[in-house]
Amino acid sequence: MRQIPLGLGPDEPHSFDNYFPGPNAAVVAHLHALNSHQRPAPVYLWGEAGAGKTHLLQSLALEVKALGGRVGWYDAGASPEMDFDDTWRLLVLDDSERYGPDQQQRAFALFVQATTHGQLIASAGRWPPVDLPLRDDLRTRLGWGHVFHLQPLSESDCRAVLRQAADRRGIFLSDDVMSYLLTRFSRDLGSLMGLLDRLDRFALAAQRAVTVPLLKQMLAEERQ
């Protein structure tokens, strides 16, 4: 079971408002408070794929921008040549476990420069810093400040997230459909949200209510 945004259209930006905190309320509160500090300590979030790490980093970036700050975003798809900007309020280092050698070197340099200029640094990876497949100096920097492990949602929270997501899409999910989704598919809620989107479109095209038979029909047609 993994955390997902409650936001429901693909164009809705990730924010703290559409993140279901569950057992991670203290992490969200900490991130919320960062903008009130002049020189906050770095933050590192870790957890398995789908845990909500990027959602929270994007939420923090959105909040910084809303307050007039600029954000530098560096992830596994970024160029090793990305320039540092001393006007950033926030530097984000996402997908850190996927950095190649050149990206690791650049991420380390960005981290040092951001620290020197008193910028907020928020980073994330799939594992705790000590276990990241990175050069030692970068691992040390990522684990220097506050490190948070994003905890998975309970099954009841998982159901609540899906229910709210479906309600905001105008889909009625019966208990039978909910149980079918949670017992027969991976509880990666990111994947389940994609399934929910496809099911919504399929039901609209068929002009039928969302039921287990309709779900089975959609899956059968997708396999053809």
mmCIF file of C-alpha atoms in Angstrom:
data_model
loop_
_atom_site.group_PDB
_atom_site.id
_atom_site.type_symbol
_atom_site.label_atom_id
_atom_site.label_comp_id
_atom_site.label_asym_id
_atom_site.label_seq_id
_atom_site.Cartn_x
_atom_site.Cartn_y
_atom_site.Cartn_z
ATOM 1 C CA MET A 1 0.000 0.000 0.000
ATOM 2 C CA ARG A 2 1.459 3.305 -1.045
ATOM 3 C CA GLN A 3 0.482 6.876 -0.769
ATOM 4 C CA ILE A 4 -0.910 8.737 -3.711
ATOM 5 C CA PRO A 5 -2.295 12.149 -4.473
ATOM 6 C CA LEU A 6 -5.968 12.703 -3.922
ATOM 7 C CA GLY A 7 -5.906 14.972 -6.886
ATOM 8 C CA LEU A 8 -7.662 13.653 -9.633
ATOM 9 C CA GLY A 9 -7.102 15.278 -12.903
ATOM 10 C CA PRO A 10 -3.758 14.914 -14.565
ATOM 11 C CA ASP A 11 -3.365 18.700 -14.682
ATOM 12 C CA GLU A 12 -3.903 19.306 -10.981
ATOM 13 C CA PRO A 13 -0.545 20.176 -9.405
ATOM 14 C CA HIS A 14 0.668 18.097 -6.500
ATOM 15 C CA SER A 15 0.174 19.993 -3.275
ATOM 16 C CA PHE A 16 -0.076 19.386 0.446
ATOM 17 C CA ASP A 17 -3.844 19.786 0.114
ATOM 18 C CA ASN A 18 -4.215 16.762 -2.149
ATOM 19 C CA TYR A 19 -1.779 14.512 -0.314
ATOM 20 C CA PHE A 20 -3.233 11.964 2.087
ATOM 21 C CA PRO A 21 -0.773 11.984 5.019
ATOM 22 C CA GLY A 22 -1.966 8.937 6.947
ATOM 23 C CA PRO A 23 0.924 7.969 9.240
ATOM 24 C CA ASN A 24 3.133 10.677 7.699
ATOM 25 C CA ALA A 25 1.397 13.716 9.174
ATOM 26 C CA ALA A 26 4.534 14.699 11.106
ATOM 27 C CA VAL A 27 6.560 14.746 7.861
ATOM 28 C CA VAL A 28 4.028 17.022 6.186
ATOM 29 C CA ALA A 29 4.006 19.333 9.216
ATOM 30 C CA HIS A 30 7.805 19.532 9.132
ATOM 31 C CA LEU A 31 7.850 20.417 5.438
ATOM 32 C CA HIS A 32 5.140 23.028 5.978
ATOM 33 C CA ALA A 33 7.256 24.721 8.636
ATOM 34 C CA LEU A 34 10.440 24.956 6.568
ATOM 35 C CA ASN A 35 9.539 28.271 4.972
ATOM 36 C CA SER A 36 9.400 29.905 8.383
ATOM 37 C CA HIS A 37 13.122 29.259 8.976
ATOM 38 C CA GLN A 38 15.845 31.451 7.537
ATOM 39 C CA ARG A 39 18.459 28.704 7.152
ATOM 40 C CA PRO A 40 16.641 25.381 7.639
ATOM 41 C CA ALA A 41 18.549 22.102 7.819
ATOM 42 C CA PRO A 42 18.327 19.867 4.741
ATOM 43 C CA VAL A 43 15.542 17.284 4.500
ATOM 44 C CA TYR A 44 15.733 13.810 2.980
ATOM 45 C CA LEU A 45 12.680 11.615 2.304
ATOM 46 C CA TRP A 46 12.940 7.922 1.585
ATOM 47 C CA GLY A 47 10.535 5.110 0.843
ATOM 48 C CA GLU A 48 9.641 2.623 -1.844
ATOM 49 C CA ALA A 49 8.392 3.656 -5.267
ATOM 50 C CA GLY A 50 4.913 5.150 -4.989
ATOM 51 C CA ALA A 51 5.349 6.263 -1.380
ATOM 52 C CA GLY A 52 4.664 9.906 -2.255
ATOM 53 C CA LYS A 53 8.201 11.304 -2.135
ATOM 54 C CA THR A 54 8.008 13.301 -5.370
ATOM 55 C CA HIS A 55 4.487 14.457 -4.505
ATOM 56 C CA LEU A 56 5.770 15.967 -1.262
ATOM 57 C CA LEU A 57 8.795 17.554 -2.938
ATOM 58 C CA GLN A 58 6.518 19.098 -5.571
ATOM 59 C CA SER A 59 4.178 20.277 -2.812
ATOM 60 C CA LEU A 60 7.059 22.000 -1.037
ATOM 61 C CA ALA A 61 8.224 23.563 -4.305
ATOM 62 C CA LEU A 62 4.697 24.822 -4.999
ATOM 63 C CA GLU A 63 4.534 26.412 -1.562
ATOM 64 C CA VAL A 64 7.919 28.077 -1.995
ATOM 65 C CA LYS A 65 6.868 29.490 -5.368
ATOM 66 C CA ALA A 66 3.579 30.749 -3.899
ATOM 67 C CA LEU A 67 5.641 32.783 -1.448
ATOM 68 C CA GLY A 68 7.697 34.288 -4.267
ATOM 69 C CA GLY A 69 10.702 31.977 -4.034
ATOM 70 C CA ARG A 70 12.530 30.315 -6.915
ATOM 71 C CA VAL A 71 13.183 26.580 -7.083
ATOM 72 C CA GLY A 72 15.969 24.533 -8.625
ATOM 73 C CA TRP A 73 14.884 20.967 -9.469
ATOM 74 C CA TYR A 74 17.456 18.247 -10.121
ATOM 75 C CA ASP A 75 16.403 14.646 -10.756
ATOM 76 C CA ALA A 76 17.671 11.581 -12.616
ATOM 77 C CA GLY A 77 16.632 13.127 -15.932
ATOM 78 C CA ALA A 78 18.519 16.382 -15.353
ATOM 79 C CA SER A 79 21.662 17.354 -17.222
ATOM 80 C CA PRO A 80 24.955 17.042 -15.326
ATOM 81 C CA GLU A 81 25.678 20.525 -16.669
ATOM 82 C CA MET A 82 22.779 22.187 -14.836
ATOM 83 C CA ASP A 83 23.916 25.559 -13.489
ATOM 84 C CA PHE A 84 23.552 26.677 -9.902
ATOM 85 C CA ASP A 85 21.443 29.795 -9.258
ATOM 86 C CA ASP A 86 22.129 31.782 -6.120
ATOM 87 C CA THR A 87 18.599 33.237 -6.230
ATOM 88 C CA TRP A 88 16.958 29.882 -5.521
ATOM 89 C CA ARG A 89 15.104 29.593 -2.248
ATOM 90 C CA LEU A 90 14.864 25.802 -2.597
ATOM 91 C CA LEU A 91 17.033 23.125 -4.223
ATOM 92 C CA VAL A 92 15.324 19.774 -4.828
ATOM 93 C CA LEU A 93 17.330 16.590 -5.472
ATOM 94 C CA ASP A 94 14.862 13.861 -6.460
ATOM 95 C CA ASP A 95 15.364 10.217 -7.536
ATOM 96 C CA SER A 96 18.832 10.342 -5.995
ATOM 97 C CA GLU A 97 19.407 6.582 -6.185
ATOM 98 C CA ARG A 98 19.256 6.823 -9.988
ATOM 99 C CA TYR A 99 22.016 9.422 -10.447
ATOM 100 C CA GLY A 100 24.843 8.413 -12.762
ATOM 101 C CA PRO A 101 28.472 9.289 -11.937
ATOM 102 C CA ASP A 102 28.370 12.704 -13.622
ATOM 103 C CA GLN A 103 25.016 13.522 -12.024
ATOM 104 C CA GLN A 104 26.368 12.529 -8.621
ATOM 105 C CA GLN A 105 29.245 14.913 -9.047
ATOM 106 C CA ARG A 106 26.905 17.716 -10.078
ATOM 107 C CA ALA A 107 24.405 16.978 -7.288
ATOM 108 C CA PHE A 108 27.222 17.162 -4.743
ATOM 109 C CA ALA A 109 28.383 20.509 -6.133
ATOM 110 C CA LEU A 110 24.820 21.877 -6.127
ATOM 111 C CA PHE A 111 24.339 20.725 -2.530
ATOM 112 C CA VAL A 112 27.537 22.442 -1.373
ATOM 113 C CA GLN A 113 26.680 25.675 -3.209
ATOM 114 C CA ALA A 114 23.107 25.685 -1.880
ATOM 115 C CA THR A 115 24.403 25.179 1.662
ATOM 116 C CA THR A 116 26.873 28.030 1.253
ATOM 117 C CA HIS A 117 24.062 30.358 0.123
ATOM 118 C CA GLY A 118 21.693 29.326 2.913
ATOM 119 C CA GLN A 119 19.167 27.726 0.582
ATOM 120 C CA LEU A 120 16.671 25.108 1.661
ATOM 121 C CA ILE A 121 17.577 21.642 0.363
ATOM 122 C CA ALA A 122 15.027 18.830 0.044
ATOM 123 C CA SER A 123 15.970 15.490 -1.459
ATOM 124 C CA ALA A 124 14.538 12.004 -1.841
ATOM 125 C CA GLY A 125 15.486 8.469 -2.707
ATOM 126 C CA ARG A 126 14.209 4.944 -2.463
ATOM 127 C CA TRP A 127 16.508 3.981 0.422
ATOM 128 C CA PRO A 128 18.012 5.672 3.484
ATOM 129 C CA PRO A 129 21.124 7.710 2.652
ATOM 130 C CA VAL A 130 23.548 5.118 4.018
ATOM 131 C CA ASP A 131 22.210 2.516 1.562
ATOM 132 C CA LEU A 132 22.171 4.660 -1.566
ATOM 133 C CA PRO A 133 24.420 3.484 -4.431
ATOM 134 C CA LEU A 134 26.182 6.858 -4.531
ATOM 135 C CA ARG A 135 29.620 8.299 -3.858
ATOM 136 C CA ASP A 136 30.385 8.646 -0.163
ATOM 137 C CA ASP A 137 30.489 12.442 -0.019
ATOM 138 C CA LEU A 138 27.038 12.773 -1.609
ATOM 139 C CA ARG A 139 25.526 10.104 0.656
ATOM 140 C CA THR A 140 26.926 11.949 3.651
ATOM 141 C CA ARG A 141 25.424 15.250 2.532
ATOM 142 C CA LEU A 142 21.987 13.741 1.864
ATOM 143 C CA GLY A 143 21.907 12.258 5.362
ATOM 144 C CA TRP A 144 23.224 15.357 7.077
ATOM 145 C CA GLY A 145 19.899 16.949 8.077
ATOM 146 C CA HIS A 146 16.446 15.570 8.862
ATOM 147 C CA VAL A 147 15.779 12.107 7.409
ATOM 148 C CA PHE A 148 12.205 10.820 7.185
ATOM 149 C CA HIS A 149 10.960 7.371 6.197
ATOM 150 C CA LEU A 150 7.558 7.633 4.504
ATOM 151 C CA GLN A 151 5.349 4.926 5.985
ATOM 152 C CA PRO A 152 2.807 2.968 3.917
ATOM 153 C CA LEU A 153 -0.899 3.539 4.380
ATOM 154 C CA SER A 154 -3.003 1.066 6.310
ATOM 155 C CA GLU A 155 -5.604 -0.842 4.307
ATOM 156 C CA SER A 156 -8.364 1.345 5.730
ATOM 157 C CA ASP A 157 -6.465 4.479 4.709
ATOM 158 C CA CYS A 158 -5.859 2.950 1.308
ATOM 159 C CA ARG A 159 -9.576 2.404 0.880
ATOM 160 C CA ALA A 160 -10.318 5.947 2.033
ATOM 161 C CA VAL A 161 -7.897 7.419 -0.510
ATOM 162 C CA LEU A 162 -9.401 5.427 -3.366
ATOM 163 C CA ARG A 163 -12.931 6.271 -2.220
ATOM 164 C CA GLN A 164 -12.185 10.005 -2.151
ATOM 165 C CA ALA A 165 -10.423 9.834 -5.502
ATOM 166 C CA ALA A 166 -13.393 8.033 -7.039
ATOM 167 C CA ASP A 167 -15.900 10.429 -5.466
ATOM 168 C CA ARG A 168 -14.106 13.443 -6.893
ATOM 169 C CA ARG A 169 -14.177 11.806 -10.306
ATOM 170 C CA GLY A 170 -17.886 11.152 -9.951
ATOM 171 C CA ILE A 171 -17.395 7.386 -9.789
ATOM 172 C CA PHE A 172 -19.294 5.252 -7.299
ATOM 173 C CA LEU A 173 -17.087 2.406 -6.073
ATOM 174 C CA SER A 174 -19.055 -0.309 -4.338
ATOM 175 C CA ASP A 175 -17.440 -2.369 -1.603
ATOM 176 C CA ASP A 176 -17.241 -5.290 -4.055
ATOM 177 C CA VAL A 177 -15.318 -3.239 -6.608
ATOM 178 C CA MET A 178 -13.038 -1.819 -3.913
ATOM 179 C CA SER A 179 -12.252 -5.280 -2.548
ATOM 180 C CA TYR A 180 -11.618 -6.600 -6.064
ATOM 181 C CA LEU A 181 -9.164 -3.801 -6.745
ATOM 182 C CA LEU A 182 -7.280 -4.230 -3.478
ATOM 183 C CA THR A 183 -7.095 -8.019 -3.448
ATOM 184 C CA ARG A 184 -6.351 -8.805 -7.107
ATOM 185 C CA PHE A 185 -3.964 -6.021 -8.058
ATOM 186 C CA SER A 186 -0.738 -4.648 -6.675
ATOM 187 C CA ARG A 187 -1.401 -2.233 -3.852
ATOM 188 C CA ASP A 188 0.727 0.337 -5.531
ATOM 189 C CA LEU A 189 -1.925 3.010 -5.408
ATOM 190 C CA GLY A 190 -0.222 4.931 -8.167
ATOM 191 C CA SER A 191 -0.983 1.979 -10.450
ATOM 192 C CA LEU A 192 -4.469 1.658 -8.987
ATOM 193 C CA MET A 193 -5.143 5.307 -9.769
ATOM 194 C CA GLY A 194 -4.196 4.656 -13.385
ATOM 195 C CA LEU A 195 -6.575 1.699 -13.375
ATOM 196 C CA LEU A 196 -9.276 3.924 -11.897
ATOM 197 C CA ASP A 197 -8.769 6.453 -14.704
ATOM 198 C CA ARG A 198 -9.092 3.756 -17.355
ATOM 199 C CA LEU A 199 -12.140 2.311 -15.645
ATOM 200 C CA ASP A 200 -13.776 5.738 -15.546
ATOM 201 C CA ARG A 201 -13.241 6.244 -19.283
ATOM 202 C CA PHE A 202 -14.429 2.716 -20.074
ATOM 203 C CA ALA A 203 -17.603 3.138 -18.004
ATOM 204 C CA LEU A 204 -18.390 6.468 -19.680
ATOM 205 C CA ALA A 205 -17.900 4.969 -23.138
ATOM 206 C CA ALA A 206 -20.099 1.981 -22.248
ATOM 207 C CA GLN A 207 -22.614 4.195 -20.392
ATOM 208 C CA ARG A 208 -22.634 1.696 -17.555
ATOM 209 C CA ALA A 209 -22.045 1.894 -13.830
ATOM 210 C CA VAL A 210 -18.697 0.736 -12.451
ATOM 211 C CA THR A 211 -19.093 -2.875 -11.347
ATOM 212 C CA VAL A 212 -16.849 -5.910 -11.015
ATOM 213 C CA PRO A 213 -18.191 -7.403 -14.301
ATOM 214 C CA LEU A 214 -17.463 -4.126 -16.082
ATOM 215 C CA LEU A 215 -13.941 -4.098 -14.643
ATOM 216 C CA LYS A 216 -13.382 -7.677 -15.801
ATOM 217 C CA GLN A 217 -14.672 -6.789 -19.277
ATOM 218 C CA MET A 218 -12.308 -3.836 -19.537
ATOM 219 C CA LEU A 219 -9.325 -5.944 -18.492
ATOM 220 C CA ALA A 220 -10.277 -8.682 -20.955
ATOM 221 C CA GLU A 221 -10.490 -6.172 -23.807
ATOM 222 C CA GLU A 222 -7.153 -4.639 -22.834
ATOM 223 C CA ARG A 223 -5.514 -8.082 -23.098
ATOM 224 C CA GLN A 224 -6.781 -8.622 -26.643
#
